[in-house]
Amino acid sequence: MRATPSPGRVGDVRRQNLALILTGLLSNGQATRAQLAAESGLTKASVSSLVADLIDAGLVQESSVTRDGERGRPGTGIILNPARGALGAEINVDYLAVGVLDFTGQLRFHETLERHNRASRPGEVFTLLVTMARRAADAAQAAGIELLGGGLTVPGLVDTERDVLINAPNLGWAGVGLSAELQKLLPGSRFGVTLSNEANSAALAELWFGHGAMFHGARFKDYLYLSGEVGVGGGLVIGSELFAGPHGHAGEIGHMVVHPDGPRCTCGGHGCLEKFAGQHAIFLAAGIGGESTVAQTAHLLRSLAEGNVRATAAVEQAGHYLGVAVASAARLTNVPAVVLGGHFAVLEPWLGPALRRSLANYAPGLIPDGNIAFSRLREPAALMGAAGSSVRNVLGRSYELIS
Ligand SMILES: [Zn+2]
């Protein structure tokens, strides 16, 4: 068995240079040693030595590249190792999900279990999620992927330093310490499992995978991401970085007040965006009952396709209030683009026009039409973001794997 490498053995300069090489690979997918040297400003000899260490540590591997229009032998490219990966896991109000993301940004396994978690205690939910995580780990092993870490994402405010779920109103959970549960999701993993907010993770997934795979898919560098689930979550991306605020809770657009006399919200306030644009709010306004979100969504889409007046009005009302919230948020942050994911993306044909009208009414000219985008990632977005954060964390600490 290989001895555990000591973090102290690699000097600071080498650590920074390793990070430079890996960042270059993340943004390009693959590169030759010469390209890595040109981009990083390091000598070719240095790059070769760093790459040799990274190959030894199992983080990168060689691949053949053929350059367009060039004759002769194909060059040797370097790629992140697709046989390394991270676990993604998500607890949401009405489903649980797990997935395996490899280092090249491909989702290699994904499983969702539809389930009402609102009425359940955390322990009960984690028992199920741990079983699902084990199946994901088995699938990774069968595919020859070593999982080095993972990320769990939840629909609520989190304290990432202490692994505490501070408050998830739609789950009815508050002040839940999760250190032990995080460990159980991926026992013995080298870099552990980290906790994140669902909308922040989905916002990052949009940045990395929204417009193509391999960690370089951004359509915009600055945008507000809105995640439509039972609740409405938000994430602010500024300069291709998540802006989480001083305590990590910025971007909570779902609880922005859009109607001061509106209905009471799970957060204790009144008239929040979520009470008009959350899944349950739309179903209620459309008069669609039922137990399962999947069935209710199918019912809503059928009604919309048939031109049902009440269903159309419910979705248009959601679009209207989304516009009100986005107009104010864009004024405050100066962010020029908005990306909508989750059920907002599914409802695009009906929601989009109402949102555009509302934005044109409350913030004319502020967000150009081409900067209103709907995510293509659908449901795995948040867990891909959580797993992607774990991959980036491992790459940032690559020196710990070098002996
Ligand atoms: Zn609220």
Coordinates of C-alpha atoms in Angstrom, one line a residue, residues 96-403:
L96 CA -32.9 12.5 -3.4
A97 CA -30.1 12.2 -6.0
V98 CA -26.6 10.9 -6.3
G99 CA -24.1 11.0 -9.2
V100 CA -20.5 10.4 -10.2
L101 CA -18.6 13.2 -12.0
D102 CA -15.3 12.3 -13.5
F103 CA -12.4 14.7 -13.6
T104 CA -13.1 15.6 -17.3
G105 CA -16.6 16.9 -16.2
Q106 CA -18.6 14.0 -17.5
L107 CA -21.5 12.7 -15.4
R108 CA -20.9 9.0 -15.5
F109 CA -23.7 7.8 -13.1
H110 CA -26.9 9.5 -11.9
E111 CA -29.8 8.2 -9.8
T112 CA -32.8 10.0 -8.5
L113 CA -35.4 8.9 -6.0
E114 CA -38.6 10.8 -5.8
R115 CA -39.6 11.1 -2.2
H116 CA -41.2 13.6 0.2
N117 CA -38.5 14.7 2.6
R118 CA -40.4 17.5 4.2
A119 CA -42.1 15.2 6.6
S120 CA -38.9 13.2 7.4
R121 CA -36.3 13.5 10.1
P122 CA -32.7 14.0 8.8
G123 CA -31.5 10.6 10.2
E124 CA -34.2 8.8 8.1
V125 CA -33.3 10.7 4.9
F126 CA -29.5 10.1 5.4
T127 CA -30.0 6.3 5.8
L128 CA -31.6 6.3 2.3
L129 CA -29.0 8.7 0.9
V130 CA -26.1 6.7 2.2
T131 CA -27.5 3.6 0.5
M132 CA -27.8 5.5 -2.8
A133 CA -24.2 6.9 -2.3
R134 CA -23.0 3.3 -1.9
R135 CA -24.6 2.3 -5.2
A136 CA -22.9 5.3 -6.9
A137 CA -19.6 4.3 -5.4
D138 CA -20.1 0.7 -6.6
A139 CA -20.9 2.1 -10.1
A140 CA -17.8 4.2 -10.0
Q141 CA -15.7 1.2 -9.0
A142 CA -17.2 -0.9 -11.8
A143 CA -16.3 1.8 -14.3
G144 CA -12.7 2.0 -12.9
I145 CA -13.2 5.5 -11.4
E146 CA -11.6 6.3 -8.1
L147 CA -13.7 8.8 -6.0
L148 CA -11.4 11.2 -4.2
G149 CA -14.0 13.4 -2.6
G150 CA -17.6 14.5 -2.9
G151 CA -20.1 17.2 -2.3
L152 CA -23.6 17.2 -0.7
T153 CA -26.0 20.0 -1.7
V154 CA -29.1 21.0 0.2
P155 CA -32.0 23.5 -0.3
G156 CA -31.1 25.8 2.6
L157 CA -28.6 28.0 4.3
V158 CA -25.4 26.2 5.3
D159 CA -22.3 26.8 7.4
T160 CA -19.6 25.2 5.4
E161 CA -16.9 25.7 8.0
R162 CA -18.8 23.7 10.6
D163 CA -20.8 21.4 8.3
V164 CA -24.1 22.6 9.7
L165 CA -27.4 23.0 7.9
I166 CA -28.5 26.3 9.5
N167 CA -32.1 26.4 8.1
A168 CA -34.0 24.7 5.3
P169 CA -37.5 26.0 5.7
N170 CA -39.0 23.8 3.0
L171 CA -37.6 20.7 4.6
G172 CA -38.5 21.9 8.1
W173 CA -34.9 21.3 9.2
A174 CA -32.9 23.8 11.3
G175 CA -29.5 23.7 13.1
V176 CA -28.6 20.2 11.9
G177 CA -24.9 19.2 12.3
L178 CA -23.9 17.0 9.4
S179 CA -20.2 16.1 9.9
A180 CA -20.8 12.4 10.7
E181 CA -23.4 12.1 7.9
L182 CA -21.0 13.6 5.3
Q183 CA -18.4 11.1 6.2
K184 CA -20.8 8.2 5.8
L185 CA -21.6 9.2 2.3
L186 CA -18.0 8.4 1.1
P187 CA -16.2 6.5 3.9
G188 CA -12.4 6.8 3.8
S189 CA -12.2 9.2 0.9
R190 CA -9.0 11.2 0.6
F191 CA -10.6 14.6 0.5
G192 CA -13.9 14.1 2.3
V193 CA -17.4 15.3 1.4
T194 CA -18.3 19.0 1.6
L195 CA -21.6 20.7 2.2
S196 CA -23.1 23.4 -0.1
N197 CA -26.3 25.3 -0.9
E198 CA -28.3 23.9 -3.8
A199 CA -28.8 27.1 -5.7
N200 CA -25.1 28.1 -5.3
S201 CA -24.0 24.7 -6.6
A202 CA -26.5 24.8 -9.6
A203 CA -25.1 28.3 -10.4
L204 CA -21.6 26.9 -10.5
A205 CA -22.7 24.0 -12.6
E206 CA -24.1 26.5 -15.1
L207 CA -20.7 28.2 -15.1
W208 CA -18.7 25.0 -15.7
F209 CA -21.1 22.8 -17.7
G210 CA -23.9 25.0 -19.0
H211 CA -22.7 25.4 -22.5
G212 CA -20.7 22.2 -23.2
A213 CA -18.9 19.8 -20.9
M214 CA -15.4 19.7 -19.4
F215 CA -15.4 22.6 -17.0
H216 CA -15.4 25.3 -19.6
G217 CA -19.0 25.9 -20.6
A218 CA -19.8 29.4 -19.4
R219 CA -22.2 31.5 -21.5
F220 CA -21.7 34.5 -19.2
K221 CA -19.1 35.6 -16.7
D222 CA -21.5 37.7 -14.6
Y223 CA -25.0 36.5 -14.0
L224 CA -27.8 35.8 -11.6
Y225 CA -28.8 32.1 -11.5
L226 CA -32.3 31.2 -10.3
S227 CA -33.2 27.7 -9.4
G228 CA -36.8 26.7 -9.6
E229 CA -37.7 23.9 -7.2
V230 CA -40.3 23.7 -4.4
G231 CA -38.4 26.7 -3.2
V232 CA -36.7 29.3 -5.4
G233 CA -33.0 29.5 -4.9
G234 CA -30.5 32.0 -6.2
G235 CA -26.8 32.2 -6.9
L236 CA -24.7 35.2 -8.0
V237 CA -21.8 34.6 -10.3
I238 CA -19.4 37.6 -10.7
G239 CA -16.2 37.4 -12.8
S240 CA -16.7 33.6 -13.1
E241 CA -16.7 33.2 -9.3
L242 CA -19.6 32.5 -7.0
F243 CA -20.3 35.6 -4.9
A244 CA -21.6 34.1 -1.7
G245 CA -21.4 37.1 0.6
P246 CA -19.6 37.5 3.9
H247 CA -21.5 34.6 5.5
G248 CA -22.1 32.6 2.4
H249 CA -25.8 33.4 2.1
A250 CA -25.9 36.0 -0.7
G251 CA -28.3 35.6 -3.6
E252 CA -31.3 34.4 -1.6
I253 CA -33.7 35.8 -4.3
G254 CA -36.5 33.3 -3.4
H255 CA -37.2 35.3 -0.3
M256 CA -37.0 38.7 -1.9
V257 CA -40.4 40.4 -1.2
V258 CA -42.3 40.9 -4.5
H259 CA -45.7 41.6 -3.0
P260 CA -45.8 43.1 0.5
D261 CA -49.4 42.0 1.1
G262 CA -48.7 38.6 -0.3
P263 CA -49.2 35.2 1.5
R264 CA -47.1 34.1 4.5
C265 CA -43.9 32.3 3.6
T266 CA -42.0 29.4 5.2
C267 CA -39.2 31.9 6.1
G268 CA -41.6 33.8 8.4
G269 CA -42.0 36.7 6.0
H270 CA -44.7 37.6 3.6
G271 CA -45.1 37.9 -0.2
C272 CA -41.7 36.3 -1.1
L273 CA -41.0 35.4 -4.7
E274 CA -41.1 31.7 -3.8
K275 CA -44.8 32.1 -2.9
F276 CA -45.5 33.0 -6.6
A277 CA -42.8 31.2 -8.5
G278 CA -42.0 28.1 -6.5
Q279 CA -43.3 24.7 -7.8
H280 CA -46.1 24.3 -5.2
A281 CA -47.2 27.9 -5.6
I282 CA -47.6 27.4 -9.3
F283 CA -49.5 24.1 -8.9
L284 CA -51.8 25.7 -6.3
A285 CA -52.5 28.7 -8.6
A286 CA -53.2 26.3 -11.5
G287 CA -55.5 24.2 -9.4
I288 CA -53.4 21.1 -9.8
G289 CA -53.4 18.8 -6.8
G290 CA -51.8 15.4 -6.3
E291 CA -49.0 13.8 -4.3
S292 CA -46.1 13.6 -6.7
T293 CA -44.2 16.5 -8.1
V294 CA -43.4 14.5 -11.3
A295 CA -47.2 13.8 -11.8
Q296 CA -48.2 17.4 -11.0
T297 CA -45.5 18.7 -13.5
A298 CA -46.8 16.4 -16.2
H299 CA -50.4 17.6 -15.5
L300 CA -49.3 21.2 -15.6
L301 CA -47.4 20.8 -18.9
R302 CA -50.4 19.0 -20.4
S303 CA -52.7 21.8 -19.3
L304 CA -50.4 24.4 -20.8
A305 CA -50.1 22.6 -24.1
E306 CA -53.9 22.5 -24.3
G307 CA -54.1 26.2 -23.6
N308 CA -55.8 25.8 -20.2
V309 CA -56.5 29.4 -19.0
R310 CA -55.9 28.8 -15.3
A311 CA -52.6 27.0 -15.8
T312 CA -51.4 29.6 -18.3
A313 CA -52.3 32.4 -15.8
A314 CA -50.5 30.6 -13.0
V315 CA -47.2 30.4 -15.0
E316 CA -47.6 33.9 -16.3
Q317 CA -48.0 35.2 -12.8
A318 CA -44.8 33.3 -11.8
G319 CA -43.0 34.9 -14.8
H320 CA -44.3 38.4 -13.8
Y321 CA -43.0 38.2 -10.2
L322 CA -39.7 36.7 -11.4
G323 CA -39.3 39.8 -13.6
V324 CA -40.1 42.0 -10.5
A325 CA -37.4 40.2 -8.5
V326 CA -34.8 40.1 -11.2
A327 CA -35.3 43.8 -12.1
S328 CA -34.5 44.8 -8.5
A329 CA -31.6 42.3 -8.1
A330 CA -30.0 43.5 -11.4
R331 CA -30.3 47.1 -10.2
L332 CA -28.6 46.3 -7.0
T333 CA -25.8 44.1 -8.3
N334 CA -25.2 45.5 -11.8
V335 CA -25.3 41.9 -13.1
P336 CA -26.3 42.0 -16.8
A337 CA -27.6 38.4 -17.3
V338 CA -29.9 35.9 -15.8
V339 CA -30.0 32.1 -16.2
L340 CA -33.1 30.2 -15.1
G341 CA -32.9 26.5 -14.2
G342 CA -35.0 23.8 -12.6
H343 CA -38.7 24.0 -13.4
F344 CA -38.2 27.5 -14.8
A345 CA -36.3 25.9 -17.7
V346 CA -39.1 23.2 -18.2
L347 CA -41.7 26.0 -18.3
E348 CA -39.7 28.3 -20.7
P349 CA -42.3 28.5 -23.5
W350 CA -44.9 29.9 -21.2
L351 CA -42.8 31.6 -18.5
G352 CA -40.2 33.3 -20.8
P353 CA -42.6 35.8 -22.5
A354 CA -44.1 36.8 -19.2
L355 CA -40.7 37.3 -17.6
R356 CA -39.5 39.4 -20.6
R357 CA -42.6 41.6 -20.5
S358 CA -42.1 42.1 -16.7
L359 CA -38.4 42.9 -17.1
A360 CA -39.2 45.3 -19.9
N361 CA -41.8 47.0 -17.7
Y362 CA -39.7 47.3 -14.4
A363 CA -36.2 47.5 -15.7
P364 CA -36.3 48.6 -19.4
G365 CA -33.0 48.0 -21.2
L366 CA -31.2 46.7 -18.2
I367 CA -30.9 43.0 -19.2
P368 CA -30.7 42.6 -23.0
D369 CA -33.0 39.9 -24.4
G370 CA -30.0 37.7 -25.4
N371 CA -28.9 37.7 -21.8
I372 CA -32.0 36.0 -20.5
A373 CA -31.1 32.3 -20.7
F374 CA -32.6 29.0 -19.7
S375 CA -30.4 26.3 -18.3
R376 CA -30.0 23.0 -20.3
L377 CA -28.7 21.1 -17.3
R378 CA -32.1 20.2 -15.8
E379 CA -32.2 18.2 -12.6
P380 CA -28.6 17.1 -12.1
A381 CA -27.3 20.7 -12.1
A382 CA -26.9 21.1 -8.3
L383 CA -25.2 17.7 -7.8
M384 CA -22.9 18.3 -10.7
G385 CA -22.0 21.7 -9.2
A386 CA -21.4 20.1 -5.8
A387 CA -19.2 17.3 -7.3
G388 CA -17.5 19.9 -9.6
S389 CA -16.5 21.9 -6.5
S390 CA -15.0 18.8 -5.0
V391 CA -13.0 18.1 -8.1
R392 CA -11.7 21.7 -8.0
N393 CA -10.9 21.3 -4.3
V394 CA -8.9 18.1 -5.0
L395 CA -7.0 19.7 -7.9
G396 CA -6.3 22.7 -5.7
R397 CA -4.7 20.4 -3.1
S398 CA -2.9 18.2 -5.7
Y399 CA 0.4 18.6 -3.8
E400 CA -1.1 16.4 -1.0
L401 CA -1.1 13.5 -3.5
I402 CA 2.5 14.0 -4.6
S403 CA 5.1 12.1 -2.6

